[in-house]
Tab-separated table of C-alpha atoms in Angstrom:
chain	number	residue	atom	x	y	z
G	1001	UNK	CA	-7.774	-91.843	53.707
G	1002	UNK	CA	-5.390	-89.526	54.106
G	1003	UNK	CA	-2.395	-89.159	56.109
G	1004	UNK	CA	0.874	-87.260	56.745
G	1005	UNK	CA	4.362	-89.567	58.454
G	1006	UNK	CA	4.849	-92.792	59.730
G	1007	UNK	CA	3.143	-92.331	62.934
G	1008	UNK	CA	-0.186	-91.349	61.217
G	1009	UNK	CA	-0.164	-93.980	59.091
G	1010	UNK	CA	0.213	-96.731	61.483
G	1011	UNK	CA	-2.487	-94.869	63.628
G	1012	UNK	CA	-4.900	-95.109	60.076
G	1013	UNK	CA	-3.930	-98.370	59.478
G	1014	UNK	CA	-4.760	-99.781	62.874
G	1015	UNK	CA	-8.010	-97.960	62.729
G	1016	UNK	CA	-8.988	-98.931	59.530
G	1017	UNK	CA	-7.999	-103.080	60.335
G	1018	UNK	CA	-9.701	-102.717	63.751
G	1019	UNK	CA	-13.353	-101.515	61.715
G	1020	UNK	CA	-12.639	-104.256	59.105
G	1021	UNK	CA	-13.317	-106.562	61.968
G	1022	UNK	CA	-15.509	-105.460	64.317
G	1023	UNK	CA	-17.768	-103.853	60.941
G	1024	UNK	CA	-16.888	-107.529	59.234
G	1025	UNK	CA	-16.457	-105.675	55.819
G	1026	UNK	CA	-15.999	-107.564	53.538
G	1027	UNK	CA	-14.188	-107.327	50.480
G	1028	UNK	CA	-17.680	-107.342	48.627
G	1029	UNK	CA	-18.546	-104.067	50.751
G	1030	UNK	CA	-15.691	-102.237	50.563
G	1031	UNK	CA	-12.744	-102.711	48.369
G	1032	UNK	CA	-10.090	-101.140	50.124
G	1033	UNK	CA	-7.419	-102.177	52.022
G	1034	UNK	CA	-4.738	-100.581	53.292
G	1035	UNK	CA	-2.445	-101.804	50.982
G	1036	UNK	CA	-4.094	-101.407	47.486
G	1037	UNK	CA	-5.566	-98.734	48.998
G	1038	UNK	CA	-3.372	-96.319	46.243
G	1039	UNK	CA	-3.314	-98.629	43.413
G	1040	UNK	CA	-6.784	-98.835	41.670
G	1041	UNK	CA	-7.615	-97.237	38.347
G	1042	UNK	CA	-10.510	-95.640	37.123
G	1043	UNK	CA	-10.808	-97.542	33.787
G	1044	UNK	CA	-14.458	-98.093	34.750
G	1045	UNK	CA	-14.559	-94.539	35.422
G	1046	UNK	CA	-13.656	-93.583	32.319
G	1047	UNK	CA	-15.277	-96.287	30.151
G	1048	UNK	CA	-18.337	-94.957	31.186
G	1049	UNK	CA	-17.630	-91.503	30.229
G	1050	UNK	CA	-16.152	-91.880	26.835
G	1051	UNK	CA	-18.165	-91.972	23.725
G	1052	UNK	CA	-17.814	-93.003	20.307
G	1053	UNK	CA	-16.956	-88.748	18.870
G	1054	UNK	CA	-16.101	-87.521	15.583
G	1055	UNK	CA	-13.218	-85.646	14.956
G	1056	UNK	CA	-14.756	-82.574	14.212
G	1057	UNK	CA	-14.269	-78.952	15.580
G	1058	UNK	CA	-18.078	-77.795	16.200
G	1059	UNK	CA	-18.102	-73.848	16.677
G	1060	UNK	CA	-21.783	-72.576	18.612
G	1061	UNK	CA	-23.048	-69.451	19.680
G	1062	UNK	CA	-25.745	-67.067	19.665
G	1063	UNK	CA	-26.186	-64.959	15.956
G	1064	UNK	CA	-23.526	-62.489	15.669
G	1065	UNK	CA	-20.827	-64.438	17.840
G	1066	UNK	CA	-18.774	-64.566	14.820
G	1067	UNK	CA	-18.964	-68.360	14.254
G	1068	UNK	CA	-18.434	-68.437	10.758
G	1069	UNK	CA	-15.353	-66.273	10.730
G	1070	UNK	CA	-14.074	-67.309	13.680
G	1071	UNK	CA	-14.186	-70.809	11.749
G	1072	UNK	CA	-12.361	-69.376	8.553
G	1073	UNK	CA	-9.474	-68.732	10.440
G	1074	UNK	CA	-9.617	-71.669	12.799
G	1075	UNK	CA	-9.933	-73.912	10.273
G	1076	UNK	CA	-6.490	-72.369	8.497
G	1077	UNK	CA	-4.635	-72.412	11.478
G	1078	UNK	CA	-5.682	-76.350	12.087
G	1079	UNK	CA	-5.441	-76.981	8.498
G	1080	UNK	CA	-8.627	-78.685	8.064
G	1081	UNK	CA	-11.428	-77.733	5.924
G	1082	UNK	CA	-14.543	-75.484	7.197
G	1083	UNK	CA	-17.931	-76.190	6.816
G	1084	UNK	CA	-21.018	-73.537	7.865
G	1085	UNK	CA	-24.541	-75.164	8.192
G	1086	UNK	CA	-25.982	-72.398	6.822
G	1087	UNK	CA	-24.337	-71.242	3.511
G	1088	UNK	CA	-22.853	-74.978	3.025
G	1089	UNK	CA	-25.669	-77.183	3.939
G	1090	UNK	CA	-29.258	-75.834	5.098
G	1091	UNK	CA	-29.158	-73.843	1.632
G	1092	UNK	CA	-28.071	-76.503	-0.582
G	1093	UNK	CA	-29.830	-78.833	1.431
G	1094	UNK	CA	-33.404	-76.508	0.436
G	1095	UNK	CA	-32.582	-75.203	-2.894
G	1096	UNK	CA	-33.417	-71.704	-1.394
G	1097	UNK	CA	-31.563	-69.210	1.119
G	1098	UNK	CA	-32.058	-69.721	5.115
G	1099	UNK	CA	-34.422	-65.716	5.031
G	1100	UNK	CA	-36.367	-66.803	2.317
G	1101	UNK	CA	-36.976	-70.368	4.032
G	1102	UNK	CA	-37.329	-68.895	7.165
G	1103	UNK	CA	-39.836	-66.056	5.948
G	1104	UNK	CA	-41.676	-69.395	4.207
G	1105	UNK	CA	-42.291	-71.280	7.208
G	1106	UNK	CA	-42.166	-69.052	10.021
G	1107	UNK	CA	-40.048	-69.086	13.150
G	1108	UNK	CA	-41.576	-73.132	14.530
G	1109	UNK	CA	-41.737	-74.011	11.435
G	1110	UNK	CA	-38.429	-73.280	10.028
G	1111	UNK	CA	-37.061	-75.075	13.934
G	1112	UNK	CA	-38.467	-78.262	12.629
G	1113	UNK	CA	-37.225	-77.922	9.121
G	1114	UNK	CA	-33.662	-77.215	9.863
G	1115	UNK	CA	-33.275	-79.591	12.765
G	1116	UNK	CA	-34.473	-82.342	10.111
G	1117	UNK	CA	-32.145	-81.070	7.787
G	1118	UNK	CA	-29.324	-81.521	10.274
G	1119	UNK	CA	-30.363	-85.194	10.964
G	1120	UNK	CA	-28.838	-85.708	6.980
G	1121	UNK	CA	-25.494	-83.654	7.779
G	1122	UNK	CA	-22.483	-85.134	8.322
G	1123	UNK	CA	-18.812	-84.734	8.100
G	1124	UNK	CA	-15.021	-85.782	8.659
G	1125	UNK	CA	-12.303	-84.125	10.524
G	1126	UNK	CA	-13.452	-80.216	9.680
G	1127	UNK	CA	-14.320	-77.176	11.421
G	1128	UNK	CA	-18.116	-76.783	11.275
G	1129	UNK	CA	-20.223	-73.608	12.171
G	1130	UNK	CA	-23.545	-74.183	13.258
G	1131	UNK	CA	-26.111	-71.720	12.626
G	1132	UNK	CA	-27.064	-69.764	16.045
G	1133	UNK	CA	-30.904	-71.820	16.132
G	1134	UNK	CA	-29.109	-75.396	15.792
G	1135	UNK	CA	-29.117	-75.676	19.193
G	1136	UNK	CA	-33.148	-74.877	19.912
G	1137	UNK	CA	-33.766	-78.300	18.336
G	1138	UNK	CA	-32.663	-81.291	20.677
G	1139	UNK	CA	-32.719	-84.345	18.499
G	1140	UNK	CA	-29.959	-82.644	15.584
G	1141	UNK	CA	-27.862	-81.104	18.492
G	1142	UNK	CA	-27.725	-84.648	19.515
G	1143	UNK	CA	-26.500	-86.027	16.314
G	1144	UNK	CA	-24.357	-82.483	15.938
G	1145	UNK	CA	-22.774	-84.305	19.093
G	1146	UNK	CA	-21.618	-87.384	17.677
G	1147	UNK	CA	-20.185	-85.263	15.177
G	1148	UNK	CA	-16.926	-84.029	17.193
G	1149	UNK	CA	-16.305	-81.689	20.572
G	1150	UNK	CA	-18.511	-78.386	20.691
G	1151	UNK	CA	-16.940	-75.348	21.300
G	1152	UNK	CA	-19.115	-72.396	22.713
G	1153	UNK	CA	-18.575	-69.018	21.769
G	1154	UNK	CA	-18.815	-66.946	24.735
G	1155	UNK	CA	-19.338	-63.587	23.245
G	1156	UNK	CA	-20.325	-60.383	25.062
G	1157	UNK	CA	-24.032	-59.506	24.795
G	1158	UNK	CA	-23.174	-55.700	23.664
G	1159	UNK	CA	-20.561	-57.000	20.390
G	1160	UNK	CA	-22.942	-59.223	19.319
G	1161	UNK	CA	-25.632	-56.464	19.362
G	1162	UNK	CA	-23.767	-54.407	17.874
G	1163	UNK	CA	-22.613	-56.465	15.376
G	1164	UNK	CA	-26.175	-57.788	14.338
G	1165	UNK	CA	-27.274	-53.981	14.234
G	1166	UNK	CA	-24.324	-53.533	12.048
G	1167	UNK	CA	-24.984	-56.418	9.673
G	1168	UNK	CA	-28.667	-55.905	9.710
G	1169	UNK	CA	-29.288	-59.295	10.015
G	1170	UNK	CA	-32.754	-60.657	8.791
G	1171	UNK	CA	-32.596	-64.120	9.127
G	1172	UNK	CA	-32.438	-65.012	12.865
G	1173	UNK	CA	-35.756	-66.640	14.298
G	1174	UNK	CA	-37.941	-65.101	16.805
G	1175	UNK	CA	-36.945	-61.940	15.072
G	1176	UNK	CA	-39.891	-59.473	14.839
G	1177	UNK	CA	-41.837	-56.730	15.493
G	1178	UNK	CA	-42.111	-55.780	19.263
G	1179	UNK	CA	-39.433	-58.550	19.913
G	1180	UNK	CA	-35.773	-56.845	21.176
G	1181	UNK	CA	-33.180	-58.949	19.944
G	1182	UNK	CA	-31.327	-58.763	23.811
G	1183	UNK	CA	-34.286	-60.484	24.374
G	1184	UNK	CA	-33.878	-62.941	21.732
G	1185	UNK	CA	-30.450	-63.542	22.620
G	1186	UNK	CA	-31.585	-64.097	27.030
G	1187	UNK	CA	-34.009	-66.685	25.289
G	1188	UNK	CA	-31.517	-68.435	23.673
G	1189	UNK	CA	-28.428	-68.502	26.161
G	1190	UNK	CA	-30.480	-71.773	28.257
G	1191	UNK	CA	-29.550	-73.606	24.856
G	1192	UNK	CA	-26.332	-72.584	24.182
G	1193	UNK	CA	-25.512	-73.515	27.668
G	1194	UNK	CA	-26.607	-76.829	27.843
G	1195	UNK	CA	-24.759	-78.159	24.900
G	1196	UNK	CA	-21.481	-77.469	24.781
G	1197	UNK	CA	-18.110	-80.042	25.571
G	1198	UNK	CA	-16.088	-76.695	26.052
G	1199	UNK	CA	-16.707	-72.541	26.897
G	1200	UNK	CA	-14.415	-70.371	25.326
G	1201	UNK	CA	-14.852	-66.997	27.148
G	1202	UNK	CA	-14.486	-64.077	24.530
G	1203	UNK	CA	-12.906	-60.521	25.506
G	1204	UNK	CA	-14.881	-57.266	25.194
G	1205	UNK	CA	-14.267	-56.219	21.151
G	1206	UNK	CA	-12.325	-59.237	20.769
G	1207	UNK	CA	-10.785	-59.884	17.229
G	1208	UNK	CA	-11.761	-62.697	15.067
G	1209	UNK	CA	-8.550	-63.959	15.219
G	1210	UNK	CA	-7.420	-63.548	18.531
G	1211	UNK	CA	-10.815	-65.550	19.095
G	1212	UNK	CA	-9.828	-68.136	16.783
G	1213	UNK	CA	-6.076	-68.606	18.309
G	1214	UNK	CA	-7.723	-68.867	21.540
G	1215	UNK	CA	-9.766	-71.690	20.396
G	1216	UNK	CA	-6.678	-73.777	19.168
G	1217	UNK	CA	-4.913	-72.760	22.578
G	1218	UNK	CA	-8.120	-74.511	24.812
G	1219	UNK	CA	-8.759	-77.559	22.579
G	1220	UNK	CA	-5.277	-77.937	22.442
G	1221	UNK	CA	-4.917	-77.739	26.639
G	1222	UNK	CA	-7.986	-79.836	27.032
G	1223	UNK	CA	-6.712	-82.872	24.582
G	1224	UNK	CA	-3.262	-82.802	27.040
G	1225	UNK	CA	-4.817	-81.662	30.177
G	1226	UNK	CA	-5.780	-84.918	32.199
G	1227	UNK	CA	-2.560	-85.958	33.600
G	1228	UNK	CA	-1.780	-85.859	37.040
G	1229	UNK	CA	1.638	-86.503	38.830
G	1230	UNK	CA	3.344	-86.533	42.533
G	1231	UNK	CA	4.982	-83.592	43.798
G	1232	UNK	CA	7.765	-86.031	44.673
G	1233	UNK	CA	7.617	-87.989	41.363
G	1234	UNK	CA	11.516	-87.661	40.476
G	1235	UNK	CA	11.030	-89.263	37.080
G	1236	UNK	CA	8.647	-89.706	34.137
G	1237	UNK	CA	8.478	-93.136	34.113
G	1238	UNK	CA	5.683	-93.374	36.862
G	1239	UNK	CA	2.472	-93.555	35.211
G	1240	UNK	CA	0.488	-90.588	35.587
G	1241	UNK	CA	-3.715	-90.649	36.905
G	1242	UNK	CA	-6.374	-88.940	35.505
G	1243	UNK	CA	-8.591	-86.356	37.179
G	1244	UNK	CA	-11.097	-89.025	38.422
G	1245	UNK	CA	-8.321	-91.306	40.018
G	1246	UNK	CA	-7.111	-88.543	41.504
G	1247	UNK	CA	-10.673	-87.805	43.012
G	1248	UNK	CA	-10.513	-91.183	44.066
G	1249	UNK	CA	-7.023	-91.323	45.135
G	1250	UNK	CA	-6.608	-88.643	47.351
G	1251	UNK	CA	-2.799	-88.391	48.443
G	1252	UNK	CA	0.084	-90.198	45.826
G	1253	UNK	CA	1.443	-93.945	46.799
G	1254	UNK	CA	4.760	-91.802	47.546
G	1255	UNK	CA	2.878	-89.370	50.108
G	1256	UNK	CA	3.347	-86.191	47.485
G	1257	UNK	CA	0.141	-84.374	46.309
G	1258	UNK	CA	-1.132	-84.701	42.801
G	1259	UNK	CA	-0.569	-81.787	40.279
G	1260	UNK	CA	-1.439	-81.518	36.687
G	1261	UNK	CA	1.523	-82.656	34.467
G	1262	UNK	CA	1.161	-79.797	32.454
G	1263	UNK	CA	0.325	-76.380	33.662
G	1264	UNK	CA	-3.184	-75.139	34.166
G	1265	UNK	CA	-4.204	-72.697	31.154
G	1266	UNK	CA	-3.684	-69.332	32.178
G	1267	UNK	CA	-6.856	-67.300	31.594
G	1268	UNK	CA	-6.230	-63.957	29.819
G	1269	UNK	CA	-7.109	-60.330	31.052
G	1270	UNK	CA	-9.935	-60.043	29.165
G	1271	UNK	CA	-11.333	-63.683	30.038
G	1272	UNK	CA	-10.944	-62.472	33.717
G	1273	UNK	CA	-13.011	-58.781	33.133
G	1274	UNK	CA	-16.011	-61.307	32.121
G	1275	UNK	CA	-15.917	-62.812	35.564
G	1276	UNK	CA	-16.298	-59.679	37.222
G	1277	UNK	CA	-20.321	-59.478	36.717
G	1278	UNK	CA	-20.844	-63.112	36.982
G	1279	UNK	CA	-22.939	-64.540	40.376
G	1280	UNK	CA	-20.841	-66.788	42.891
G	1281	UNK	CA	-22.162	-70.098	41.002
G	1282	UNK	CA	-21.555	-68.974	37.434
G	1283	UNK	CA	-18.058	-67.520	38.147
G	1284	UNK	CA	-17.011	-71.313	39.714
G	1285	UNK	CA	-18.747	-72.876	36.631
G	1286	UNK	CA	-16.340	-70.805	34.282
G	1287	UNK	CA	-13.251	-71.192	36.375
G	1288	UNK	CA	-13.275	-75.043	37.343
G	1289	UNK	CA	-14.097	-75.469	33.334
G	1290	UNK	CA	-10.519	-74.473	32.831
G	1291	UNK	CA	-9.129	-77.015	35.444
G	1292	UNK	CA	-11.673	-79.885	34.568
G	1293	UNK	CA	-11.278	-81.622	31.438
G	1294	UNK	CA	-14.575	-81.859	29.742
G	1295	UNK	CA	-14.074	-85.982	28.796
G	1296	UNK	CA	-13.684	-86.295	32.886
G	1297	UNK	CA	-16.654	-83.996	34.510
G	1298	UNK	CA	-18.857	-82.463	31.457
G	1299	UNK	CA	-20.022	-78.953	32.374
G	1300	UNK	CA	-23.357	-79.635	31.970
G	1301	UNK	CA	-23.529	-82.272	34.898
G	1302	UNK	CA	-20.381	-79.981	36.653
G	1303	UNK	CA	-22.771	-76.696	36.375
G	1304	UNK	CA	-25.606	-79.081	38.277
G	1305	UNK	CA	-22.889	-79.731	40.623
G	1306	UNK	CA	-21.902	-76.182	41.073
G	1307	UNK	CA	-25.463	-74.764	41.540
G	1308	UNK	CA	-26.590	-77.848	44.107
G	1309	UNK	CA	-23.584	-77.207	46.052
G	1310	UNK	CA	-23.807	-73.428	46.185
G	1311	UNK	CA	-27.705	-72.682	46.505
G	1312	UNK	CA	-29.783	-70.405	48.172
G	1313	UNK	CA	-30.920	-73.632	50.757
G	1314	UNK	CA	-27.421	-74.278	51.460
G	1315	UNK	CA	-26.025	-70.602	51.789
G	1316	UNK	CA	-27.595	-68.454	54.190
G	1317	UNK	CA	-25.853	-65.373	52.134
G	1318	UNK	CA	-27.291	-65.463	48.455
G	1319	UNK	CA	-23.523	-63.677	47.201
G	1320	UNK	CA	-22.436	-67.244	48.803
G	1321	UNK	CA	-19.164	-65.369	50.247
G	1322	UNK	CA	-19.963	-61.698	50.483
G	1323	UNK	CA	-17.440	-58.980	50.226
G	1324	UNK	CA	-18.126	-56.551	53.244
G	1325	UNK	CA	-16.494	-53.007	53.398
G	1326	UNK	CA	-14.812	-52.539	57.025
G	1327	UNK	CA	-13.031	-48.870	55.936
G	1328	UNK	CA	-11.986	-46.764	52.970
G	1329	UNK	CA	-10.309	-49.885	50.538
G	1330	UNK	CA	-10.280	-52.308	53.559
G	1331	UNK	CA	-12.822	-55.436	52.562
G	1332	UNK	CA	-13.503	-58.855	54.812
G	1333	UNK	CA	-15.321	-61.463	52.869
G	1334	UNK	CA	-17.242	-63.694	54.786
G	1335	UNK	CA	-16.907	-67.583	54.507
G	1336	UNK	CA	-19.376	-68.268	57.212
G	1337	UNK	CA	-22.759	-68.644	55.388
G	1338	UNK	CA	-22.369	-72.499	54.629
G	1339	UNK	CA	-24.344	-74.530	56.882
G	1340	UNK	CA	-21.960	-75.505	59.441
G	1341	UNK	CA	-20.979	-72.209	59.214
G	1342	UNK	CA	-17.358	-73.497	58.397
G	1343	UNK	CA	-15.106	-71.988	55.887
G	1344	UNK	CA	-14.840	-75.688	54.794
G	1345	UNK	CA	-18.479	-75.678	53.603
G	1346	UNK	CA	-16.961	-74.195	50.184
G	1347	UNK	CA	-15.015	-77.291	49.386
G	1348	UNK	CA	-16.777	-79.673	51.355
G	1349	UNK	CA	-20.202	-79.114	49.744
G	1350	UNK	CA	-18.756	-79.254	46.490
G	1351	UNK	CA	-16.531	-82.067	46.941
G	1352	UNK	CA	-18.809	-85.381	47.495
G	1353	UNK	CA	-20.553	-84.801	44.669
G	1354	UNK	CA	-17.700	-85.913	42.068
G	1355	UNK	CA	-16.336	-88.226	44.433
G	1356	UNK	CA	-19.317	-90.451	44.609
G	1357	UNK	CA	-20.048	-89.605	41.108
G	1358	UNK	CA	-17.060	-90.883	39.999
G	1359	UNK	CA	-17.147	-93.845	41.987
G	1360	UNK	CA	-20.600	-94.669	40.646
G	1361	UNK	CA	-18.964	-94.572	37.246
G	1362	UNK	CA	-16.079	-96.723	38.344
G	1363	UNK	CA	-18.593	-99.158	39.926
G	1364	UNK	CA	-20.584	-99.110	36.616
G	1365	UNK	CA	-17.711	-100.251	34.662
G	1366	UNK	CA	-17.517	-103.369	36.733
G	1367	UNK	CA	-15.721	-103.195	39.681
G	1368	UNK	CA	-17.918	-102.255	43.148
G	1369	UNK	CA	-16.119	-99.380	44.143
G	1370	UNK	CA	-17.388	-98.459	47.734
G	1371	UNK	CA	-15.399	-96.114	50.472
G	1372	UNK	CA	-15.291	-95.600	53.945
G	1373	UNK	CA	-13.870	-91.727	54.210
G	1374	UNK	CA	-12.444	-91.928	57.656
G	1375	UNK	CA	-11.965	-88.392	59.468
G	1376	UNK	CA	-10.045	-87.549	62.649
G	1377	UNK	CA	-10.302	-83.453	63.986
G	1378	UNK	CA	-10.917	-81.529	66.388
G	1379	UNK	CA	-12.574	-78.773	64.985
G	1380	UNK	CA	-14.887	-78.304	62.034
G	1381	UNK	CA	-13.803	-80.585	59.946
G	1382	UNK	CA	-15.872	-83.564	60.776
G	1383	UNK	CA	-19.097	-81.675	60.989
G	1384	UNK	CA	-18.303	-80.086	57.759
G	1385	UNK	CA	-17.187	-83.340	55.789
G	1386	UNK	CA	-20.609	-85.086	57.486
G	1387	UNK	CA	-22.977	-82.445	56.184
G	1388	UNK	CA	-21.219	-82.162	52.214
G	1389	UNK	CA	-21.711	-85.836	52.362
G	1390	UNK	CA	-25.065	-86.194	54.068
G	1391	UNK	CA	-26.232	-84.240	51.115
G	1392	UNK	CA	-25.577	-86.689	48.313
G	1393	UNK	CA	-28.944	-87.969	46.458
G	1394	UNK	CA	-29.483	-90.667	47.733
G	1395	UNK	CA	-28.659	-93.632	44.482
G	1396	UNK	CA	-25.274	-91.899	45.840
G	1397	UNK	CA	-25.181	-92.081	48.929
G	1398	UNK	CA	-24.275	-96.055	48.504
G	1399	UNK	CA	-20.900	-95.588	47.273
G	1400	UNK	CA	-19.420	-93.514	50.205
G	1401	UNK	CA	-19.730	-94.078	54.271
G	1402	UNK	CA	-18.604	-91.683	56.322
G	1403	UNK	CA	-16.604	-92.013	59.981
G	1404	UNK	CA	-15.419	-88.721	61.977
G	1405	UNK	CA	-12.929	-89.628	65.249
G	1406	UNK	CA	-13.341	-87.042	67.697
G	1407	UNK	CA	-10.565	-86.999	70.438
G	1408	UNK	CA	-12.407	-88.510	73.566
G	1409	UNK	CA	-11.360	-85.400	76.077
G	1410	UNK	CA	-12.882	-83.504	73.567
């Protein structure tokens, strides 16, 4: 629900108590009412989203990202000691250096090897560097996991080519005759992507330790980032919601809007130049991981989110929003292509997915969170919210109803 003044509300609320009884919901079907309807929490919510971590800083990236130096420096600006998996554990671990293990085993072999060597590795409140093939093997990335919050190392494909031709680096796997290493590092990205808690997007010729304050800067925003407040909060003693109540939530019990406590993270020049080449989906992947905390929405299940919402069977236009010339530097960009054809479709088929998410999680931890999202336009709204929703797969679909009013003279 949603409302703005007195007269809308009473409107709502005589709605909402006439369904109650003519629908006969009860409280077992839908736990809202239109007077706790702003009070829940999401402690189920977030119950079900919080794990057991270590306290670790886990750096990742592809071979030449700079993980190791990066960590160096990280480590002394965090004061905490810095472990690399290589130098400090897969060579001790073997008795022999990674090349000559690798050149032993060859490239499957050496995969199994390390991943097992992994499985023994463990450590307390450090910075860690994992080797660039840690995450081709799923069973130590998932201990790596319990180890503390991974950081990806978003490094431009031409430095880290460069930097590898540089180093001449012999000890990468795949690495071979008639095998490019751009194509090594395409084959490798579907890994690095799936693992990581948060993306730290890395400038063209970035510095080690520009890359390394950066790091401090986003762990530090995404350890303070999930509080939300009223516009018209006038004091700090109200408590403040998460990201997920406020999904839930909607407007604040004092009518204001919900804002992040602290400011959003302010994304650097360079972070913005590695947008510029990025497709419609991949751009709101990077972006939205910089509003999201990672505990809240993790960007593996928000990139699944992302691409559902924005795919080629949902937008008729595959740019999603294409930028058409009209003259010289004049540009229209179309927000037609959803399919309702409303500008809306770029919220509204985004939207259900972490609402009903969310209150699957909340339901989950123990309390039967249903919701009737009750609509009143007329425009494209309604269609709009009916078609984002419609969408949901379907073990969703239980945990949100929707109801559009359409005026009756139409």
């Amino acid at each position: 629900f949603t409302w703005r003044g007195r007269r809308q509300n009473s409107f709502t609320t005589m709605v909402w108590r006439r369904l109650c009884r003519q629908l006969r919901c009860s409280q077992e079907l839908v736990r809202l009412t239109c007077v706790h309807l702003r009070n829940y929490s999401c402690d189920g919510a977030a119950r079900s989203t919080t794990h057991r971590k270590g306290n670790n800083i886990i750096l990742m990236g592809s071979p030449g990202a700079g993980k190791t130096t990066v960590g160096r420096i990280l480590a002394g600006l965090v004061d905490r000691p810095v472990l690399d998996i290589d130098n400090d554990h897969l060579e001790s671990h073997w008795g022999r250096p990674v090349a000559e293990q690798l050149s032993r085993l060859g490239p499957e072999g050496f995969l199994q090897a390390e991943g097992e060597a992994v499985l023994n590795f463990t450590a307390d409140n450090c910075v860690i560097s994992l080797s660039g093939s840690n995450p081709m093997h799923s069973q130590a990335m998932d201990h790596i996991r319990g180890l503390g919050t991974i950081v990806f190392l978003d490094v431009p494909s031409a430095d880290i080519l460069h930097r590898l031709e540089v180093m001449k680096v012999d000890r990468i796997v795949g690495q071979g005759a008639g095998v490019s290493m751009a194509d090594i590092l395409t084959y490798r990205q579907q890994f690095y992507e799936g693992q990581y808690d948060i993306r730290v997007l890395c400038g063209k010729n970035e510095s080690a330790e520009d890359i390394a304050r950066k790091v401090r800067e986003v762990l530090k925003w995404h350890n303070n980032s999930n509080e939300y407040i009223s516009t018209r909060q006038v004091d700090d003693t109200e408590e403040s919601r998460t990201f997920s109540e406020v999904v839930l939530e909607g407007l604040a019990p004092d009518g204001g809007l919900y804002v992040p406590k602290k400011m959003l993270r302010r994304l650097q020049d360079n972070e913005w130049e590695r947008l510029v080449d990025c497709s419609y989906q991949e751009r709101a992947v990077r972006i939205l991981e910089q509003c999201i905390p990672h505990t809240e929405l993790h960007p593996s299940v928000l990139k699944t989110m992302v691409e559902t919402a924005y795919s080629h069977s949902r937008f008729q236009s595959d740019a999603v929003v294409p930028l058409v010339q009209l003259h010289d530097s004049q540009h229209l960009m179309e927000l037609f292509h959803g399919p309702t054809a409303s500008f809306k479709d770029l919220s509204l088929q985004l939207m259900p997915q972490p609402y009903a998410e969310f209150s699957r999680r909340r339901s989950k931890g123990g309390d039967q969170h249903r919701s009737l999202v009750l609509v009143a336009t007329s425009g494209d709204t309604g269609s709009a919210v009916l078609d984002g929703f419609s969408r949901l797969p379907e073990p969703l679909q239980q945990y949100v109803a929707v109801m559009v009013l359409y005026p009756e003279e139409g």
